[in-house]
Tab-separated table of N, CA and C in Angstrom:
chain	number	residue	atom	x	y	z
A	158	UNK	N	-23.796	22.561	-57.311
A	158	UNK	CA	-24.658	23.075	-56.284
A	158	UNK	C	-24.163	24.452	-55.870
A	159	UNK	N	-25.006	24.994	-55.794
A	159	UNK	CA	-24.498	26.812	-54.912
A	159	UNK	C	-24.207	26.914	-53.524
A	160	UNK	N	-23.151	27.567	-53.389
A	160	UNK	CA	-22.277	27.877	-52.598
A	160	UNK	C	-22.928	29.087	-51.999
A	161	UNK	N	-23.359	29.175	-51.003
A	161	UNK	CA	-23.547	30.462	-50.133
A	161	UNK	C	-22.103	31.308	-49.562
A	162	UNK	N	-22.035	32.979	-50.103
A	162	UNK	CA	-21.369	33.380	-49.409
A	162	UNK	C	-20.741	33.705	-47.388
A	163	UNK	N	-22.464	33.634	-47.450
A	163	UNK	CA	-22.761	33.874	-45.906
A	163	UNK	C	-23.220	32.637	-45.443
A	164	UNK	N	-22.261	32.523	-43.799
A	164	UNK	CA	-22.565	31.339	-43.193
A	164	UNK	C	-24.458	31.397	-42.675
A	165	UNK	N	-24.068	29.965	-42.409
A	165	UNK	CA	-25.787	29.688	-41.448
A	165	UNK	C	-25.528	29.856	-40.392
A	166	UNK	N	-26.648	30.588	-39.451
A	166	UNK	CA	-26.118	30.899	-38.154
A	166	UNK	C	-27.041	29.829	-36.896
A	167	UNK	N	-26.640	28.757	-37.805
A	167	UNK	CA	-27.208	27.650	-36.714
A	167	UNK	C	-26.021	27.138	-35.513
A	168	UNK	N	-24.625	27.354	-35.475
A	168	UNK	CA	-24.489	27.219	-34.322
A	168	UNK	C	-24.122	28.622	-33.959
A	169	UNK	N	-24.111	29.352	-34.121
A	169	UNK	CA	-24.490	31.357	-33.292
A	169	UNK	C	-25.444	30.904	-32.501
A	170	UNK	N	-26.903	30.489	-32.983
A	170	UNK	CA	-27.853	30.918	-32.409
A	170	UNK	C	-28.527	29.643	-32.321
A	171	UNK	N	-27.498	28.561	-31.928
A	171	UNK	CA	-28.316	27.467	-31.538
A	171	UNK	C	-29.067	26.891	-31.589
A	172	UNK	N	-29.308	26.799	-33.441
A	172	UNK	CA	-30.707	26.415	-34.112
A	172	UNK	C	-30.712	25.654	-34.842
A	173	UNK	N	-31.758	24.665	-34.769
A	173	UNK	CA	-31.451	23.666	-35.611
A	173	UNK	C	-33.175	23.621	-36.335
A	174	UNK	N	-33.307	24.563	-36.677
A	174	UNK	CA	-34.941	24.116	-37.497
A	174	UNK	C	-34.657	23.917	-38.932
A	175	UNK	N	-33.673	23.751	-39.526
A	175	UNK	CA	-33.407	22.973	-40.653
A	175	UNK	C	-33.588	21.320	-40.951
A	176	UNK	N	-33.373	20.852	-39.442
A	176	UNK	CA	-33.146	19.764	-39.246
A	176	UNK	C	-33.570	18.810	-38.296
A	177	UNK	N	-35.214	19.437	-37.929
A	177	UNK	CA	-35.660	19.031	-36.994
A	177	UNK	C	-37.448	19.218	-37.329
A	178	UNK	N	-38.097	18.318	-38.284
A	178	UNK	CA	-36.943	17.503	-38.859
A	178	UNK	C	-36.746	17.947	-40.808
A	179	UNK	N	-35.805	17.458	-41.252
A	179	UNK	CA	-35.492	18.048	-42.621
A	179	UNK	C	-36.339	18.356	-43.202
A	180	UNK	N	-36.446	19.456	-43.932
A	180	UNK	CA	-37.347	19.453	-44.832
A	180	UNK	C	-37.357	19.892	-46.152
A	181	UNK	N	-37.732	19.057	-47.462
A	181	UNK	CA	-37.643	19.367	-48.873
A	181	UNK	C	-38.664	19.712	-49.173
A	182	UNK	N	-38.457	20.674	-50.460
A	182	UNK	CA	-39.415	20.885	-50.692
A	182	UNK	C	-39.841	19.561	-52.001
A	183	UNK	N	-41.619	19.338	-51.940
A	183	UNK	CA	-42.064	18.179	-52.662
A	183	UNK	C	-41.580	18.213	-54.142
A	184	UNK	N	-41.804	19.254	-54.658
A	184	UNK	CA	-40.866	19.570	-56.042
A	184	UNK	C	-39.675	19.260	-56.578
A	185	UNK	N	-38.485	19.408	-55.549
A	185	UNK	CA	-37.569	18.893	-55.954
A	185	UNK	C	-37.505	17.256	-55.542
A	186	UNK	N	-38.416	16.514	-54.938
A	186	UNK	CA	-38.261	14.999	-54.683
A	186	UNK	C	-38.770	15.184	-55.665
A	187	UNK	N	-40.199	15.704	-56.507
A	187	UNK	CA	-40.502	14.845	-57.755
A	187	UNK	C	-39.381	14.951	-58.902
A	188	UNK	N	-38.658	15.723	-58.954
A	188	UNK	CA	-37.178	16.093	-60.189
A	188	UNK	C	-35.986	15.335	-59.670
A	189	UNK	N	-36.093	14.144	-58.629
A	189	UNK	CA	-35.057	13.241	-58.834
A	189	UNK	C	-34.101	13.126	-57.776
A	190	UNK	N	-34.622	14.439	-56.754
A	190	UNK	CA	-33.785	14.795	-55.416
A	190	UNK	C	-33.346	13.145	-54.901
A	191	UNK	N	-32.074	12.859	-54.417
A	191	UNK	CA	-31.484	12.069	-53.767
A	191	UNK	C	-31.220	12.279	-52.468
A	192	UNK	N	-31.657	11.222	-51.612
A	192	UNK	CA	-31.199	11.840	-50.126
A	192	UNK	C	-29.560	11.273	-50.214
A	193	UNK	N	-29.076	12.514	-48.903
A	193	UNK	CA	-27.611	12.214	-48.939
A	193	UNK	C	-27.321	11.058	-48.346
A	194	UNK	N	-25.927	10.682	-48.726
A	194	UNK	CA	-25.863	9.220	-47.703
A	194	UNK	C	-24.023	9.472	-47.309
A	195	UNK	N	-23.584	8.192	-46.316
A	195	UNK	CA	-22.955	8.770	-45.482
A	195	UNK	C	-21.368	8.261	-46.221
A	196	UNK	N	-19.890	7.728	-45.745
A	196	UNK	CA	-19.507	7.461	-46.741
A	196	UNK	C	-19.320	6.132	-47.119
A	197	UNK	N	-20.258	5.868	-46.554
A	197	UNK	CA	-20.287	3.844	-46.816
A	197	UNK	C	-21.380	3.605	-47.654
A	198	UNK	N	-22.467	5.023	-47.850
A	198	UNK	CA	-23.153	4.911	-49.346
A	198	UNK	C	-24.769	4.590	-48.303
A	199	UNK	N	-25.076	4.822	-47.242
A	199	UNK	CA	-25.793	4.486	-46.501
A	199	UNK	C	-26.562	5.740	-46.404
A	200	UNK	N	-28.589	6.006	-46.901
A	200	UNK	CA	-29.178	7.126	-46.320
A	200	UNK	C	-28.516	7.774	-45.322
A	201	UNK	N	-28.586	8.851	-44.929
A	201	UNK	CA	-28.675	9.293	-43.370
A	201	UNK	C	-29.999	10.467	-43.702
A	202	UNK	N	-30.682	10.330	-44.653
A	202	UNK	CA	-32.250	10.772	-43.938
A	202	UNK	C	-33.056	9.783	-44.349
A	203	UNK	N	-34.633	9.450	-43.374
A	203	UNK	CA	-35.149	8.363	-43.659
A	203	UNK	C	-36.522	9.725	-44.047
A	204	UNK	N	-37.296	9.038	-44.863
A	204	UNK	CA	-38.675	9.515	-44.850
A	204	UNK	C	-39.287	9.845	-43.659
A	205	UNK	N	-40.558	10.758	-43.527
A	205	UNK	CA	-40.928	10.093	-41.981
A	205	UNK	C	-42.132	9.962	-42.068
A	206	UNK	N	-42.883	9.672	-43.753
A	206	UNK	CA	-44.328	9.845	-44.103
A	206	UNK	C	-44.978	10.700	-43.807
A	207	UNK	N	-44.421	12.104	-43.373
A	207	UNK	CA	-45.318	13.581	-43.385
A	207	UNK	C	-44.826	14.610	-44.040
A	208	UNK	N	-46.361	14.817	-44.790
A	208	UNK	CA	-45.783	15.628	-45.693
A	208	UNK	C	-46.429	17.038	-44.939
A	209	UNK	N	-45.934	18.089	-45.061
A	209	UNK	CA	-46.291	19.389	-44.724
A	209	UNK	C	-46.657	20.858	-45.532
A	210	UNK	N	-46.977	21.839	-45.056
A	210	UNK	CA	-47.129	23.195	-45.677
A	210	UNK	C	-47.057	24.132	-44.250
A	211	UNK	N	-46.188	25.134	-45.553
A	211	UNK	CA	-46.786	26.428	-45.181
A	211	UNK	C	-47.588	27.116	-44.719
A	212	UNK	N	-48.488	27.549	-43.324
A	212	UNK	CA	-49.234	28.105	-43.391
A	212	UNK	C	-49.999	29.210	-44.468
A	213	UNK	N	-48.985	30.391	-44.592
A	213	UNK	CA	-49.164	31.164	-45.832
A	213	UNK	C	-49.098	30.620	-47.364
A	214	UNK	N	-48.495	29.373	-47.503
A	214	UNK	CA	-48.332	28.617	-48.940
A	214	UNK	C	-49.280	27.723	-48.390
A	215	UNK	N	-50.275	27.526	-48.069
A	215	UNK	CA	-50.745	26.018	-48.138
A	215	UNK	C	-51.409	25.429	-49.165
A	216	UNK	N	-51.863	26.257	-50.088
A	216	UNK	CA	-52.233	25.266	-51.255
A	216	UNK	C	-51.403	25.263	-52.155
A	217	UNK	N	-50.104	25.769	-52.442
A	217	UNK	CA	-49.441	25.635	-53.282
A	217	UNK	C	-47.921	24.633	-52.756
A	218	UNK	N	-47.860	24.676	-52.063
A	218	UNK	CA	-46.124	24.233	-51.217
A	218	UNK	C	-46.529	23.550	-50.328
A	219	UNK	N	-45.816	22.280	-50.478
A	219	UNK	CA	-45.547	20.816	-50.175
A	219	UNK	C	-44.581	20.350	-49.587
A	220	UNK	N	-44.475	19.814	-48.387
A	220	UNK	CA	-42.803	19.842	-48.065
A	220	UNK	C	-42.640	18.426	-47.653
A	221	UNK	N	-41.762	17.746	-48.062
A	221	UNK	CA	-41.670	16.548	-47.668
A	221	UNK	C	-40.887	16.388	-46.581
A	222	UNK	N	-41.229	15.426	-45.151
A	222	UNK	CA	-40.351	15.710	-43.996
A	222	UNK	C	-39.508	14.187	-43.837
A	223	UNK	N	-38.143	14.718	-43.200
A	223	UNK	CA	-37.333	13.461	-43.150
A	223	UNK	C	-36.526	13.925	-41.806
A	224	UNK	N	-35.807	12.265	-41.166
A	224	UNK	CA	-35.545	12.226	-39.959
A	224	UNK	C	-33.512	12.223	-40.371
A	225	UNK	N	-32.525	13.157	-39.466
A	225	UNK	CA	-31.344	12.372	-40.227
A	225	UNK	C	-30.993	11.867	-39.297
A	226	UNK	N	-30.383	10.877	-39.669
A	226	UNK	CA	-29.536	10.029	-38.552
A	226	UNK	C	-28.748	10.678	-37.396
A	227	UNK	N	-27.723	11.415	-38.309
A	227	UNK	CA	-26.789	12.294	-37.205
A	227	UNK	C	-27.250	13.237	-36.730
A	228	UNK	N	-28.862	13.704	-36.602
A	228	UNK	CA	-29.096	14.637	-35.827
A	228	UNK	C	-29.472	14.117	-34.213
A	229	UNK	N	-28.727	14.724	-32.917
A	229	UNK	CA	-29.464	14.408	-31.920
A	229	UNK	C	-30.582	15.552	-31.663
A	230	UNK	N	-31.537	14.508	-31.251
A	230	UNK	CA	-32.580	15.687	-30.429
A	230	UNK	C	-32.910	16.492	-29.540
A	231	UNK	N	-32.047	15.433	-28.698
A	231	UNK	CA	-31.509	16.629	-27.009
A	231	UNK	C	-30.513	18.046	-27.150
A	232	UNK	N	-30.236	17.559	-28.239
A	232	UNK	CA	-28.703	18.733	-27.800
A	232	UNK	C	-29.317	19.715	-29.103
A	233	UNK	N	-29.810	19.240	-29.949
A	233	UNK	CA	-30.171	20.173	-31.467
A	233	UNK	C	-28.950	20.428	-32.328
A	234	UNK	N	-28.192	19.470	-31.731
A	234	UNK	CA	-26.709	19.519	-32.976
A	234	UNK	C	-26.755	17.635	-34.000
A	235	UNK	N	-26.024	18.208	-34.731
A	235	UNK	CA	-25.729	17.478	-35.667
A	235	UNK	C	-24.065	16.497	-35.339
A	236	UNK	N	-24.591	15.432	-35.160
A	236	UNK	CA	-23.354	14.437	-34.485
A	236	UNK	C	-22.236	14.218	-35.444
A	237	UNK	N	-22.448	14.570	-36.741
A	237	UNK	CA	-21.364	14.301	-37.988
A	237	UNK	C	-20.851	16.259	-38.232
A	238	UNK	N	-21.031	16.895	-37.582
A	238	UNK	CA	-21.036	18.559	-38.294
A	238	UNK	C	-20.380	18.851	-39.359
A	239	UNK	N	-19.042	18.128	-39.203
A	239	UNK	CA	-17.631	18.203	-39.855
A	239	UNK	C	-18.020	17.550	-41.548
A	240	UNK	N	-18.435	16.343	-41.463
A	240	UNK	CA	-18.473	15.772	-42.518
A	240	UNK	C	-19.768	15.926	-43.098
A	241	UNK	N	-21.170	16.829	-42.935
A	241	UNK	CA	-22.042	16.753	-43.412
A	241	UNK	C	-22.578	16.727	-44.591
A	242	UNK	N	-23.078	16.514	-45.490
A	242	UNK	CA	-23.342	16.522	-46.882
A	242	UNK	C	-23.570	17.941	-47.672
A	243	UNK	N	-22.971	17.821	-48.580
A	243	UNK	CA	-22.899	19.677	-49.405
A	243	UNK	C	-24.400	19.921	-49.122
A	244	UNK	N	-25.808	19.335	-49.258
A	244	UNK	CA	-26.862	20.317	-48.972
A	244	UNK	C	-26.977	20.676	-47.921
A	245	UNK	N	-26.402	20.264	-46.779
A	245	UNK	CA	-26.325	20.895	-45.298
A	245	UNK	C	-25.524	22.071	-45.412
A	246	UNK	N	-23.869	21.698	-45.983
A	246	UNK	CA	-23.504	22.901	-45.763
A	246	UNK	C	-23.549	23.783	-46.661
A	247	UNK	N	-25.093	23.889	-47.473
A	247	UNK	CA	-24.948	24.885	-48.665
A	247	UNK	C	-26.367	25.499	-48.153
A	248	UNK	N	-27.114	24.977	-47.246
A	248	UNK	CA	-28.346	25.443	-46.668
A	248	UNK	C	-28.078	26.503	-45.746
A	249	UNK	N	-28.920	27.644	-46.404
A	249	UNK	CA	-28.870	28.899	-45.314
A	249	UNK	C	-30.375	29.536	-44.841
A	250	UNK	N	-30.350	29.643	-43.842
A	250	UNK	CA	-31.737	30.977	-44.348
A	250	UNK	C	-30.857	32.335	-44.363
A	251	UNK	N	-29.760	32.814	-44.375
A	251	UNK	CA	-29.214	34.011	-44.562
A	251	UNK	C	-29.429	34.437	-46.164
A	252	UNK	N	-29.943	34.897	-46.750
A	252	UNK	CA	-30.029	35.472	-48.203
A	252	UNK	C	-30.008	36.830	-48.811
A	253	UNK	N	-30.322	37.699	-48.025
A	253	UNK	CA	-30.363	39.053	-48.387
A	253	UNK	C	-29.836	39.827	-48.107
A	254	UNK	N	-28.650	40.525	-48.584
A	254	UNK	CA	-27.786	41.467	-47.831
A	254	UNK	C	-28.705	42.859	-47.759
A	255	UNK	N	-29.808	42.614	-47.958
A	255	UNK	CA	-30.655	44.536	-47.181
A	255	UNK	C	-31.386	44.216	-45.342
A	256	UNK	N	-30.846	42.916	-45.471
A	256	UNK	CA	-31.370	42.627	-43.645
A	256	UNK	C	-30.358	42.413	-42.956
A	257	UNK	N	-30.648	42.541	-41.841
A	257	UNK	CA	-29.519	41.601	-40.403
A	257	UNK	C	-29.737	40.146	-40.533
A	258	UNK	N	-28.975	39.704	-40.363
A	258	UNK	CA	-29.230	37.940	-40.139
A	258	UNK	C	-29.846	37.866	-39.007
A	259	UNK	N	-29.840	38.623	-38.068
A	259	UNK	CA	-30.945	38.185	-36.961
A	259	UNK	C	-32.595	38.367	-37.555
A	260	UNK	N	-32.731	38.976	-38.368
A	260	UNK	CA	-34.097	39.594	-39.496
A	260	UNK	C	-34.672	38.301	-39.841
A	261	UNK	N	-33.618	37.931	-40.480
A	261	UNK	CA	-33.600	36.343	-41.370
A	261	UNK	C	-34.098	35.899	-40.867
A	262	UNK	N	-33.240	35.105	-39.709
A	262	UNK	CA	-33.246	34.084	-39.029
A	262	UNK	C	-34.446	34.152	-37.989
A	263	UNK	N	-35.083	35.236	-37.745
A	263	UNK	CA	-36.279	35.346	-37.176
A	263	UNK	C	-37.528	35.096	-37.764
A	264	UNK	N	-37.737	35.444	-39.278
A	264	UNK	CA	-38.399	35.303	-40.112
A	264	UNK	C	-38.458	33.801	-40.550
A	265	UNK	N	-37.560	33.095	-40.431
A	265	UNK	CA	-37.294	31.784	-41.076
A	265	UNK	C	-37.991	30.833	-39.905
A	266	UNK	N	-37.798	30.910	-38.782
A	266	UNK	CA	-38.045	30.359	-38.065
A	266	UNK	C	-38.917	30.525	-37.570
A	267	UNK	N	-39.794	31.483	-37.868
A	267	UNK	CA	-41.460	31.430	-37.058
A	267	UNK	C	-42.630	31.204	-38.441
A	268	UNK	N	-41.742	30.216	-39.497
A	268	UNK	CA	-42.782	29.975	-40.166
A	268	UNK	C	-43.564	28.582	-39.509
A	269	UNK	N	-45.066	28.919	-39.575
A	269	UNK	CA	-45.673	27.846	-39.027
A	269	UNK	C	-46.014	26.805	-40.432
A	270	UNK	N	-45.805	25.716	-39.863
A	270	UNK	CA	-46.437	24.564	-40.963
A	270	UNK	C	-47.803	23.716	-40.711
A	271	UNK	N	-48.223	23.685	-41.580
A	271	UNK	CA	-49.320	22.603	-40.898
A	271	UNK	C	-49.603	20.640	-41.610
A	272	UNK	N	-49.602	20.222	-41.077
A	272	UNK	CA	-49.196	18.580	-41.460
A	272	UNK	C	-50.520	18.366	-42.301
A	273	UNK	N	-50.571	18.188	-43.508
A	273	UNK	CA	-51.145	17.690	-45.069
A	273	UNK	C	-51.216	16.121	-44.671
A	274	UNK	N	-50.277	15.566	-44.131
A	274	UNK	CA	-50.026	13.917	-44.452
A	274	UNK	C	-49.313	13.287	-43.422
């Protein structure tokens, strides 16, 4: 799995729209994607039977949505942080070194979705 050089600036900026609630894209569930599980071999994301899009992708991009266990909802943190599963800590929206991460992270987060399912 790839390793991001640059951190996620979800606790900087107190964000948790990665994980609220998860979201894959439908493509990689059809190629075999496994949800992570914890270390007793137990999910910690459940389905949540909605599937979503992109406003700007909507006929092409599919996103499948899931709930994780260790996320609370009040606080927008993640109750396991320490031990989270490599796709958590390999998930960024930071990607482009010609922006600010505040660029990013602004851009990432005002994508609207609209519920397919």
């Amino acid at each position: 799995m790839e390793n991001f050089s640059k951190h996620a600036p979800c606790l900087d900026k107190n964000c948790s729209f990665c994980c609220d609630p998860v979201k894959i894209n439908q493509k990689a569930i059809q190629s075999g994607f496994k949800s992570p599980t914890d270390k007793d071999g137990n999910k910690i994301w459940q389905k949540t039977g909605v599937v979503i899009a992109p406003e700007e992708r909507i006929d092409t991009d599919r996103v499948v949505t899931f709930d994780c266990i260790n996320y609370d909802k009040e606080s927008g943190k993640c109750l396991d942080y320490e031990n989270r599963p490599e796709i958590c800590k390999n998930t960024t929206c930071i990607k482009n070194d010609n922006e600010s991460i505040d660029q990013q992270h602004k851009r990432m987060t005002e994508v609207k979705f609209v519920k397919m399912k």
